[in-house]
XYZ file of C-alpha atoms in Angstrom:
752
model
C 0.453 29.629 30.485
C -1.335 29.107 27.168
C -4.489 30.698 28.544
C -2.795 33.828 29.837
C -0.714 34.196 26.666
C -3.828 34.059 24.524
C -5.613 36.521 26.760
C -2.700 38.916 26.457
C -2.780 38.638 22.683
C -6.529 39.099 22.679
C -6.318 42.189 24.860
C -4.929 44.171 21.949
C -7.661 43.011 19.512
C -10.445 45.289 18.336
C -14.020 44.152 19.032
C -16.644 44.948 16.447
C -20.426 44.811 16.820
C -22.870 44.677 13.922
C -26.340 46.166 14.253
C -28.977 45.834 11.545
C -32.032 48.059 11.449
C -35.329 46.175 11.756
C -36.601 48.159 8.782
C -34.084 46.772 6.316
C -32.544 43.444 5.518
C -29.003 44.768 5.726
C -25.774 42.814 5.221
C -25.704 39.208 6.297
C -23.451 36.189 6.539
C -23.341 33.626 3.771
C -25.426 30.497 4.159
C -24.286 27.388 6.005
C -22.773 24.533 4.046
C -25.836 22.281 4.159
C -23.924 19.006 4.257
C -25.316 16.383 6.588
C -23.013 14.385 8.816
C -23.700 10.960 10.239
C -21.819 11.743 13.434
C -22.657 14.104 16.253
C -21.932 17.829 16.181
C -19.206 18.937 18.548
C -21.637 21.370 20.146
C -24.083 18.731 21.338
C -25.322 15.154 21.216
C -28.564 13.837 19.718
C -29.933 10.710 21.371
C -31.729 7.829 19.683
C -35.154 8.558 18.209
C -38.200 7.008 19.875
C -41.967 6.995 19.465
C -44.207 9.384 21.349
C -47.388 8.038 19.788
C -48.315 4.744 18.196
C -47.551 2.157 20.855
C -49.918 2.872 23.722
C -53.640 2.890 24.418
C -55.960 4.760 26.777
C -59.416 4.090 28.160
C -61.424 6.452 30.315
C -63.957 9.244 30.459
C -63.458 12.328 28.289
C -65.989 15.148 28.424
C -68.692 12.837 29.752
C -68.144 9.988 27.259
C -66.413 6.645 27.680
C -63.594 6.712 25.130
C -60.851 4.334 24.030
C -57.805 5.608 22.144
C -55.183 3.674 20.234
C -52.857 3.836 17.296
C -54.932 5.508 14.608
C -58.422 5.176 16.065
C -60.849 6.370 18.681
C -63.713 4.290 20.054
C -66.821 5.300 21.973
C -68.752 2.936 24.239
C -72.361 3.735 25.134
C -75.724 2.047 25.628
C -75.827 1.178 21.920
C -72.475 -0.595 21.935
C -69.260 0.275 20.085
C -68.565 3.156 17.714
C -65.116 2.610 16.170
C -63.625 5.512 14.126
C -60.376 4.948 12.208
C -58.013 7.863 11.619
C -58.101 8.193 7.818
C -56.947 11.815 7.655
C -57.912 14.518 5.201
C -58.445 11.980 2.416
C -62.036 11.501 3.663
C -64.359 14.425 4.270
C -66.265 12.956 7.219
C -65.669 10.249 9.800
C -65.912 6.709 8.448
C -67.023 5.061 11.653
C -68.315 1.580 12.343
C -71.170 1.152 14.829
C -71.702 -2.381 16.182
C -74.730 -3.159 18.368
C -75.471 -6.605 19.770
C -78.923 -7.825 18.692
C -79.046 -11.496 19.581
C -77.314 -14.797 20.206
C -78.667 -18.021 18.752
C -77.791 -21.696 18.701
C -78.616 -23.061 15.286
C -82.037 -21.619 14.450
C -83.043 -20.986 18.070
C -82.499 -17.579 19.690
C -81.005 -18.017 23.164
C -80.565 -14.303 23.946
C -82.199 -11.114 22.622
C -80.522 -7.870 23.594
C -83.041 -5.335 24.908
C -80.670 -2.378 24.369
C -79.987 0.561 26.638
C -77.430 -1.263 28.784
C -74.435 0.849 29.931
C -71.029 -0.792 30.222
C -68.585 -1.096 33.112
C -64.823 -0.527 32.933
C -62.213 -2.982 34.195
C -58.626 -1.909 33.505
C -58.326 -1.583 29.741
C -61.570 -3.471 29.137
C -65.140 -2.308 28.581
C -67.658 -4.926 29.717
C -71.369 -5.237 28.869
C -73.039 -7.762 31.170
C -75.795 -9.778 29.447
C -76.426 -12.306 32.196
C -74.408 -15.423 31.418
C -72.868 -13.666 28.391
C -70.278 -10.890 28.636
C -69.600 -8.594 25.690
C -66.043 -7.284 26.118
C -63.834 -4.752 24.332
C -60.147 -4.577 25.229
C -58.524 -1.308 24.107
C -55.090 -2.017 22.628
C -52.659 0.228 20.746
C -53.538 -1.132 17.287
C -56.933 -2.824 17.708
C -59.994 -3.094 19.866
C -60.178 -6.764 20.813
C -63.851 -7.681 20.780
C -64.867 -10.871 22.589
C -67.967 -12.605 23.868
C -67.540 -14.773 26.963
C -70.087 -17.543 27.568
C -70.086 -18.806 31.155
C -72.013 -21.968 30.208
C -73.046 -23.721 27.045
C -75.992 -21.990 25.359
C -79.018 -24.270 25.075
C -80.266 -25.940 21.871
C -78.189 -27.453 19.066
C -76.214 -26.070 16.156
C -73.603 -23.427 15.471
C -73.181 -20.575 17.950
C -74.082 -17.271 16.197
C -73.599 -13.775 17.633
C -75.624 -11.299 15.550
C -74.607 -7.607 15.461
C -76.361 -4.697 13.789
C -73.939 -2.690 11.598
C -74.154 1.022 10.810
C -71.338 2.443 8.681
C -70.633 4.454 5.507
C -67.825 1.985 4.753
C -68.387 -0.608 2.063
C -67.509 -4.303 1.951
C -68.441 -7.366 -0.050
C -71.319 -9.280 1.474
C -71.204 -13.025 1.834
C -71.308 -16.161 3.958
C -68.395 -18.038 5.517
C -65.984 -15.066 5.494
C -62.642 -15.433 7.270
C -62.254 -11.663 7.690
C -64.188 -8.531 6.835
C -62.561 -5.504 5.202
C -64.729 -2.391 5.237
C -63.293 0.347 3.068
C -63.588 4.031 2.199
C -62.368 3.659 -1.391
C -58.610 3.104 -1.502
C -57.932 5.222 1.585
C -58.451 2.546 4.221
C -61.121 1.663 6.700
C -61.751 -1.017 9.328
C -60.687 -4.652 9.424
C -62.456 -7.306 11.495
C -60.157 -10.259 11.924
C -60.701 -14.012 11.944
C -63.213 -15.386 14.411
C -61.545 -17.596 16.993
C -63.013 -19.712 19.785
C -60.952 -20.451 22.928
C -62.268 -22.684 25.708
C -61.246 -22.883 29.386
C -58.689 -25.624 28.627
C -57.016 -23.536 25.942
C -58.458 -25.486 23.004
C -58.931 -23.351 19.921
C -61.191 -23.515 16.890
C -61.647 -21.188 13.964
C -64.989 -19.714 13.034
C -66.314 -17.513 10.246
C -68.422 -14.434 9.554
C -71.595 -13.729 7.587
C -72.123 -10.140 6.377
C -75.287 -8.779 4.777
C -74.455 -5.054 4.705
C -76.685 -4.314 7.709
C -75.798 -7.214 9.984
C -72.654 -9.126 10.933
C -72.773 -12.647 12.320
C -69.861 -14.211 14.209
C -70.094 -17.999 14.014
C -68.422 -20.874 15.894
C -69.043 -24.485 14.772
C -71.385 -26.766 16.726
C -68.818 -29.533 17.359
C -66.440 -27.164 19.174
C -69.217 -25.410 21.137
C -70.710 -28.737 22.257
C -67.410 -30.186 23.535
C -65.796 -26.978 24.891
C -64.812 -26.443 28.517
C -66.542 -23.339 29.792
C -66.206 -20.377 30.019
C -65.841 -20.121 26.247
C -64.499 -17.027 24.477
C -65.449 -15.922 20.951
C -62.751 -13.449 19.902
C -62.516 -11.311 16.690
C -60.176 -8.257 16.686
C -61.294 -4.914 15.228
C -58.636 -2.552 13.882
C -58.054 0.366 11.539
C -56.549 0.030 8.095
C -55.122 3.030 6.299
C -52.845 3.988 3.429
C -50.831 7.048 2.449
C -51.214 8.349 -1.070
C -47.834 10.078 -0.962
C -45.602 11.886 1.560
C -47.224 15.247 2.120
C -48.424 17.232 5.087
C -52.021 16.122 4.541
C -51.024 12.451 4.565
C -49.882 12.370 8.187
C -52.791 11.538 10.470
C -50.542 12.112 13.512
C -49.317 15.662 12.941
C -48.463 19.127 14.254
C -46.959 18.197 17.620
C -45.884 20.759 20.190
C -43.837 20.248 23.343
C -43.171 22.018 26.658
C -41.171 21.302 29.827
C -42.323 21.542 33.475
C -39.430 21.866 35.943
C -41.358 21.066 39.121
C -42.200 17.591 37.808
C -39.127 17.206 35.561
C -41.166 16.083 32.589
C -42.209 17.147 29.128
C -45.674 17.207 27.680
C -46.156 16.494 23.976
C -49.487 17.306 22.334
C -50.462 16.592 18.724
C -53.316 16.271 16.258
C -54.796 13.036 14.938
C -56.941 13.572 11.832
C -59.896 11.204 11.821
C -61.215 12.955 8.718
C -61.067 16.359 7.057
C -63.812 17.592 9.386
C -62.785 15.881 12.628
C -59.304 16.369 14.054
C -58.649 15.408 17.678
C -55.925 16.343 20.160
C -53.915 13.842 22.179
C -51.172 14.203 24.783
C -48.339 12.303 26.482
C -46.152 13.038 29.500
C -42.534 11.908 29.199
C -39.429 12.323 31.346
C -35.939 13.457 30.237
C -34.967 9.779 30.239
C -37.720 8.899 27.777
C -39.999 7.130 30.273
C -43.708 7.835 29.943
C -45.322 7.957 33.386
C -48.571 8.996 31.675
C -49.039 7.454 28.195
C -51.446 8.672 25.542
C -54.505 10.549 26.814
C -57.158 12.743 25.147
C -57.143 16.520 25.207
C -60.211 16.945 22.994
C -61.796 14.073 21.028
C -65.211 15.533 20.289
C -66.813 14.252 17.084
C -69.101 17.285 16.887
C -66.439 20.009 16.679
C -63.147 20.152 14.793
C -60.116 21.053 16.942
C -56.661 21.945 15.607
C -53.387 23.808 16.084
C -52.432 22.728 19.625
C -49.793 24.702 21.529
C -48.540 23.778 24.997
C -46.664 25.596 27.780
C -46.141 25.131 31.515
C -46.740 27.225 34.613
C -44.531 26.496 37.618
C -47.018 27.450 40.340
C -49.431 24.555 40.626
C -47.305 22.345 38.328
C -49.628 22.557 35.358
C -49.330 22.335 31.603
C -51.734 24.416 29.530
C -52.853 23.494 26.003
C -54.333 26.225 23.791
C -55.994 25.373 20.481
C -58.608 26.454 17.964
C -62.084 24.917 18.002
C -64.763 25.047 15.309
C -65.112 25.229 11.547
C -63.227 27.702 9.360
C -64.977 31.070 9.539
C -66.237 30.606 13.103
C -63.274 29.249 15.042
C -62.698 30.116 18.710
C -59.612 29.970 20.927
C -59.933 27.606 23.882
C -57.585 26.113 26.463
C -57.352 23.320 29.014
C -54.895 22.749 31.837
C -53.266 19.367 32.397
C -51.972 18.164 35.753
C -48.203 17.727 35.468
C -48.235 14.624 37.678
C -51.316 12.646 36.683
C -52.145 13.976 33.223
C -55.680 14.788 34.378
C -57.288 17.191 31.905
C -59.396 20.068 33.278
C -62.602 21.333 31.726
C -62.619 23.442 28.587
C -62.146 27.214 28.975
C -63.015 29.649 26.203
C -60.322 32.291 25.742
C -61.727 34.160 22.734
C -65.146 33.724 21.109
C -66.093 37.140 19.742
C -67.969 35.887 16.687
C -64.999 36.598 14.450
C -62.800 33.828 13.058
C -60.055 33.320 15.668
C -57.334 30.792 14.991
C -53.635 29.716 15.077
C -52.846 30.152 18.793
C -49.470 29.970 20.484
C -48.700 30.042 24.200
C -45.834 31.131 26.442
C -45.030 29.561 29.802
C -44.210 30.982 33.229
C -40.895 29.555 34.454
C -40.811 31.326 37.830
C -42.894 31.483 40.992
C -43.425 35.213 40.505
C -46.764 34.651 38.787
C -49.375 31.995 38.058
C -50.334 33.553 34.732
C -49.253 32.905 31.173
C -49.934 34.546 27.792
C -51.841 33.132 24.810
C -51.593 34.810 21.397
C -53.675 34.169 18.283
C -54.833 35.603 14.954
C -58.218 37.359 14.715
C -59.550 37.737 11.173
C -61.331 40.976 12.122
C -58.627 42.745 14.107
C -55.135 41.198 13.791
C -52.950 39.562 16.458
C -54.328 39.432 20.007
C -52.934 38.511 23.454
C -54.673 37.206 26.574
C -53.023 36.947 29.974
C -54.592 33.966 31.763
C -54.504 32.912 35.408
C -54.117 29.194 36.045
C -55.931 28.481 39.283
C -55.002 25.734 41.743
C -57.983 23.689 40.560
C -56.743 23.881 36.985
C -59.382 26.316 35.784
C -58.205 29.074 33.451
C -59.323 32.684 33.757
C -58.427 35.333 31.128
C -57.623 38.500 33.096
C -56.068 40.918 30.587
C -56.271 41.331 26.823
C -54.025 43.270 24.477
C -53.882 44.073 20.786
C -50.485 43.073 19.380
C -51.081 44.021 15.740
C -53.966 45.804 14.041
C -53.318 44.276 10.620
C -56.309 42.101 9.747
C -54.237 39.907 7.432
C -51.646 39.149 10.149
C -51.197 35.421 10.750
C -49.311 32.717 12.612
C -48.195 34.500 15.800
C -45.333 32.843 17.685
C -44.255 33.545 21.264
C -41.204 32.557 23.291
C -41.546 29.386 25.358
C -41.296 31.450 28.530
C -40.440 34.944 29.695
C -37.411 33.753 31.646
C -36.560 35.178 35.044
C -37.341 38.708 33.831
C -40.773 37.814 32.475
C -40.199 39.316 29.015
C -41.766 37.689 25.971
C -41.185 38.245 22.258
C -44.080 37.814 19.831
C -43.500 37.498 16.075
C -45.997 37.136 13.241
C -46.396 37.333 9.475
C -48.183 40.426 8.216
C -49.802 38.404 5.437
C -48.715 40.807 2.700
C -45.849 38.670 1.324
C -43.289 41.216 2.535
C -43.135 42.078 6.241
C -43.106 40.257 9.529
C -43.723 41.982 12.829
C -42.176 41.722 16.294
C -43.323 43.107 19.626
C -42.032 42.658 23.181
C -44.278 42.500 26.267
C -43.724 41.652 29.914
C -45.633 39.165 32.049
C -48.075 41.905 33.086
C -49.040 42.573 29.439
C -47.102 45.862 29.393
C -45.899 46.612 25.872
C -42.188 47.423 25.852
C -42.386 49.136 22.475
C -44.558 49.504 19.390
C -45.112 46.848 16.743
C -42.177 47.049 14.350
C -41.607 45.312 11.061
C -38.842 43.626 9.121
C -38.866 43.993 5.338
C -38.060 40.761 3.449
C -38.324 42.457 0.034
C -41.349 40.468 -1.090
C -40.086 36.992 -0.089
C -43.213 36.082 1.913
C -42.015 35.290 5.453
C -43.600 32.108 6.806
C -43.297 29.729 9.785
C -41.932 32.310 12.229
C -40.556 30.947 15.484
C -39.003 32.885 18.346
C -37.443 31.906 21.647
C -35.295 33.426 24.374
C -34.522 33.537 28.068
C -36.091 36.901 28.874
C -32.944 38.881 28.030
C -31.565 37.427 24.768
C -33.801 36.330 21.898
C -33.520 34.501 18.581
C -35.962 34.371 15.658
C -36.158 32.123 12.626
C -38.459 31.907 9.598
C -38.606 30.737 5.995
C -38.459 33.022 2.962
C -39.163 32.329 -0.679
C -35.926 31.590 -2.497
C -37.270 33.705 -5.361
C -39.795 36.409 -4.475
C -43.271 35.396 -5.620
C -42.443 31.683 -6.069
C -43.274 28.862 -3.658
C -41.072 26.385 -5.497
C -38.291 26.572 -2.915
C -37.666 28.270 0.448
C -34.671 29.541 2.403
C -34.392 29.737 6.190
C -33.266 32.793 8.158
C -31.941 33.022 11.719
C -31.449 36.268 13.604
C -30.686 37.489 17.105
C -32.964 40.274 18.296
C -33.120 42.511 21.354
C -36.009 44.437 22.949
C -36.276 48.168 22.194
C -34.247 50.515 24.354
C -37.309 52.700 24.949
C -41.079 52.349 24.687
C -41.017 54.359 21.463
C -38.192 52.410 19.815
C -38.100 49.264 17.690
C -36.438 45.965 18.348
C -32.790 45.616 17.314
C -31.382 42.909 15.055
C -27.879 42.160 16.358
C -27.071 39.404 13.849
C -28.648 38.045 10.669
C -27.858 34.633 9.235
C -29.151 32.806 6.169
C -28.723 29.349 7.636
C -29.959 27.666 4.457
C -29.937 29.475 1.127
C -28.579 27.027 -1.412
C -30.207 27.118 -4.804
C -32.747 24.339 -5.306
C -32.682 23.086 -1.700
C -35.940 23.878 0.082
C -36.202 24.027 3.873
C -39.315 24.966 5.818
C -40.938 24.970 9.256
C -37.919 25.937 11.378
C -38.151 25.197 15.082
C -35.947 26.837 17.707
C -35.073 26.543 21.395
C -32.759 28.769 23.414
C -30.029 27.052 25.467
C -27.331 28.984 27.356
C -27.822 32.096 25.213
C -27.401 30.054 22.040
C -29.935 27.914 20.210
C -30.757 24.570 18.679
C -32.587 24.772 15.334
C -34.425 22.077 13.359
C -35.754 22.338 9.783
C -37.676 20.221 7.302
C -35.660 19.648 4.135
C -37.423 18.505 0.983
C -35.619 15.852 -1.059
C -36.926 15.498 -4.615
C -40.196 16.916 -5.897
C -43.756 16.011 -6.727
C -45.369 12.812 -5.462
C -41.927 11.243 -5.014
C -40.658 13.934 -2.665
C -39.273 12.903 0.705
C -38.947 15.078 3.785
C -36.225 14.876 6.421
C -35.719 16.778 9.677
C -32.246 18.250 10.084
C -30.813 20.049 13.087
C -27.872 22.209 14.117
C -26.585 24.167 17.081
C -26.035 27.913 16.666
C -23.487 30.173 18.325
C -24.481 33.319 20.190
C -24.043 35.301 16.963
C -26.208 32.883 14.976
C -23.379 31.222 13.070
C -23.244 27.458 12.618
C -21.679 25.932 15.706
C -20.456 22.740 14.084
C -22.446 20.826 11.447
C -25.914 19.806 10.342
C -27.205 16.402 11.469
C -30.215 14.430 10.247
C -32.438 14.445 13.323
C -35.488 12.702 11.877
C -35.703 9.046 11.009
C -34.115 7.740 7.751
C -36.252 8.688 4.751
C -35.772 5.203 3.283
C -38.030 3.935 6.106
C -39.882 7.126 7.047
C -40.272 9.201 3.854
C -42.237 11.863 5.709
C -40.666 13.847 8.600
C -42.370 17.201 9.234
C -43.833 19.612 11.801
C -40.837 19.621 14.163
C -40.893 21.514 17.469
C -38.344 21.885 20.287
C -38.563 22.592 24.022
C -35.492 23.228 26.160
C -35.532 22.369 29.844
C -34.188 25.848 30.527
C -37.555 27.215 29.345
C -38.991 25.698 32.516
C -36.570 27.598 34.746
C -33.802 25.002 35.199
C -30.065 25.047 34.402
C -30.123 21.794 32.432
C -28.530 21.895 28.988
C -30.846 19.570 27.062
C -33.991 19.725 24.952
C -36.600 17.473 23.367
C -37.223 17.613 19.612
C -40.511 16.180 18.325
C -41.847 15.745 14.804
C -44.528 13.928 12.816
C -43.540 11.044 10.593
C -45.050 8.359 8.356
C -43.374 5.126 7.310
C -43.505 3.448 3.899
C -46.544 1.389 4.943
C -48.518 4.568 5.633
C -48.523 4.443 9.423
C -48.149 7.820 11.017
C -46.464 8.608 14.337
C -45.086 11.387 16.483
C -41.395 10.700 17.080
C -38.841 12.386 19.332
C -35.143 12.721 20.032
C -33.301 14.288 22.963
C -30.535 16.827 22.413
C -27.867 17.598 25.010
C -25.787 20.745 24.700
C -22.133 19.914 25.424
C -21.522 23.299 26.940
C -18.728 23.752 29.445
C -20.184 26.502 31.576
C -18.008 29.547 31.956
C -17.788 30.997 35.446
C -16.123 33.604 37.621
C -15.682 32.700 41.285
C -13.644 33.930 44.244
C -10.801 31.742 45.512
C -9.326 33.922 48.280
C -10.145 37.216 50.044
C -8.218 40.472 49.755
C -6.788 42.875 52.291
C -7.215 46.541 53.067
C -10.785 46.534 51.712
C -9.617 46.411 48.096
C -12.238 44.586 45.980
C -12.038 43.162 42.456
C -15.354 42.510 40.700
C -16.379 40.963 37.393
C -18.252 43.807 35.697
C -19.616 42.112 32.597
C -19.292 39.763 29.679
C -19.728 36.013 29.489
C -16.616 33.977 30.363
C -16.841 31.935 27.167
C -14.764 31.707 24.024
C -15.530 34.324 21.368
C -16.779 36.703 24.062
C -15.215 39.438 26.226
C -15.021 40.249 29.909
C -14.406 43.221 32.177
C -13.135 43.805 35.726
C -13.096 46.706 38.173
C -10.987 47.518 41.260
C -12.779 49.588 43.872
C -11.358 52.057 46.487
C -7.998 52.510 44.722
C -5.958 55.320 46.360
C -2.533 54.716 44.824
C -1.504 53.009 41.594
C -3.942 50.293 40.592
C -3.017 47.183 38.648
C -4.910 44.071 37.522
C -3.022 40.925 36.589
C -3.725 37.486 35.148
C -1.777 34.347 35.987
C -1.610 30.914 37.484
C -2.894 30.258 40.999
C -0.560 31.217 43.838
C -0.691 31.195 47.621
C 2.117 33.475 48.700
C 1.730 35.598 51.859
C 3.280 39.050 51.308
C 2.613 40.022 54.897
C 0.424 38.866 57.740
C -2.662 40.478 56.171
C -2.192 40.060 52.416
C -1.834 36.957 50.231
C -0.797 36.885 46.566
C -3.473 34.640 45.014
C -2.550 34.978 41.311
C 0.937 34.870 39.808
C 1.236 38.205 37.879
C 2.169 36.826 34.451
C 0.176 39.441 32.488
C -0.224 42.833 34.157
C -2.549 45.679 33.125
C -2.075 49.093 34.725
C -5.146 50.916 36.039
C -8.184 50.028 38.070
C -10.580 49.088 35.251
C -10.528 46.606 32.371
C -13.345 46.521 29.826
C -13.918 44.464 26.692
C -11.011 42.064 27.133
C -11.794 39.559 24.363
C -11.484 35.813 24.814
C -10.319 34.330 21.488
C -12.594 31.920 19.561
C -10.243 29.017 20.274
C -11.881 25.744 21.289
C -8.660 24.670 22.994
C -9.361 27.235 25.706
C -12.633 25.590 26.772
C -12.441 24.313 30.331
C -9.171 26.104 31.167
C -8.896 28.622 33.983
C -6.971 31.771 34.749
C -6.652 33.558 38.111
C -7.110 37.309 38.344
C -6.126 39.704 41.129
C -5.665 43.422 41.612
C -3.286 45.518 43.641
C -3.150 49.079 44.912
C 0.511 50.166 45.067
C 1.772 52.938 47.309
C -1.291 52.719 49.516
C -1.968 52.088 53.172
C -4.204 49.587 54.921
C -2.553 46.434 53.588
C 1.109 45.460 53.828
C 3.097 48.251 55.515
C 6.163 49.974 54.044
C 8.404 49.229 52.410
C 5.822 47.143 50.441
C 2.938 49.633 50.958
C 0.461 47.564 48.949
C -3.086 46.343 49.222
C -4.186 43.180 47.418
C -7.703 42.435 46.210
C -9.599 39.208 46.427
C -8.575 36.614 43.796
C -11.015 35.503 41.104
C -10.841 32.342 39.045
C -12.192 32.664 35.493
C -13.095 29.334 33.880
C -13.617 29.601 30.129
C -16.761 27.984 28.782
C -17.713 26.918 25.280
C -19.420 28.948 22.568
């Protein structure tokens, strides 16, 4: 009764629509109250945060080299031995690697083994093994260290201490000396490499400590004679090698694990997260992880591109349903001569295909983004990027069954040479329509263009005027029919001291000559002195989840938190802001957030994965994540019983959710049509016709349009039954009733 009463009251309400021209800022809603709540928003639930990077290791072949990856390092194993490179970030200009090459083993003053060099290793699980006859040189790849060990199958001949001599090549500095318990090689106060205490372990489990001698060019690992002479063999000499790093202060450059992106693949029900790890200012690598919606990682950390010769940055990832592949696009090369490249990743195994060049025209090409293909209509997906010589470009690429990538069509999105940071929707939805947004680079305008999956432009490039507030960090997402865009603007035009964040709903142009339409505009953060940047967005059920970085404090003492909120279909705040990132008291740096909804992969699931980069107070950097589940009660319209006399009632439009409106139409009316709302009924009026809805609220006529559903949360989950009748007609119940009854529909009201 409450539902039908409210619907009756709502039927007399006037529905207003606001449209803002893309060429002007226009009127807008006031900003959200940016007050964080410890609890969950009523619109959804955030799960517990967990680590994507930082607690796993990988060993295998990458681009023809044997590579080990761990928490904050990469290691190469070749005929010369180990090259260990710690991730020290932009604080060092070049890699500060440590090369260790076995030269000899001696007992006292007598050499018992001289390494001839040129010996390639074998791989056993997570271990790299160099076989030197009765001596094995081993490196176990662990998340935080490479565990170096030398295994002696029998006692080396002669008398005296056992000494393993290694040649050292490194730009790192350390104090030389004899009898060292540990060796700390440093790049100033930034960090470097630690070699831990030498330990001997015999076959019976007996242990004895050793020491190190370091001359600057050679490192000796020493075990005492008494232990070596009485040990049960095989005997293991075991010093760990690990990275050591510090953070000078919470800033974007301090995070060595940074700039993650995330995408969802429906056919394998898993996400892929890709991110940068900065070894130095001139060598940034790309790593990936596959994770399930439950947080399991069937494929832990693996390399996308770990070349030491070429800098790689700005990874973006999307999925293509046919072939069950992820595709990672990124920039490769030094500033001024960067190219756009891509690799596919098998959605089951994490196997990375060979590198494919997408754009290498000789111009500087950078800052790519990528859209996925959520359907089986096509095996192609779009990549967009900035070209310093021509503006924003688009390439449509085929993902072959083997994983190879073939660019098949190119398009010019914008001809403005200063245009930067293009963003594209995570997929084109079932209709295959993508929105692309970018900054014009003139501190005033940003552009938007819509294209379909065949690279057909649905309208010209059109611009939004921010009145000199320098639009940055544009993000856009949608489901192929409804779209949302967010970006940051300077709080005061011309000043980078503080930024506001804007959210707007946009629609494709009505014709190929028209511009996109802004249907709502929302300053979701515009409080004086509070700065928010880097908004991320994902579309869920026609609404969105948004995450921002909020700066707390200023200068070297500033802290950065990730906050999130759900938005209604009109862009307004759905409930409240929640701190999504980890507590700043433990993790003072939370930045570079991105979001992928499972619906972007073509499913009906109502959840998403939020990822971000973080660093704790000790300086360790990670990529962290948190799941979000939209607590949407899905609205629906379904038939509960058939009609009679070929009278049909259809739902003609509108979402059956609160704060929306619906319409219905009776077909083949010959007498006096009526449509009524009520409780369910099952009352036969005659042998052919059944009254399926109690006529509590009756509307005369054969058509109802724009019947608003009030914005009352108490209506969510309730149902009303709807039926139509054609009075004074034939074909249904005979006279004296002379009525036909339509099929009965049940309308269940969903949430926002």
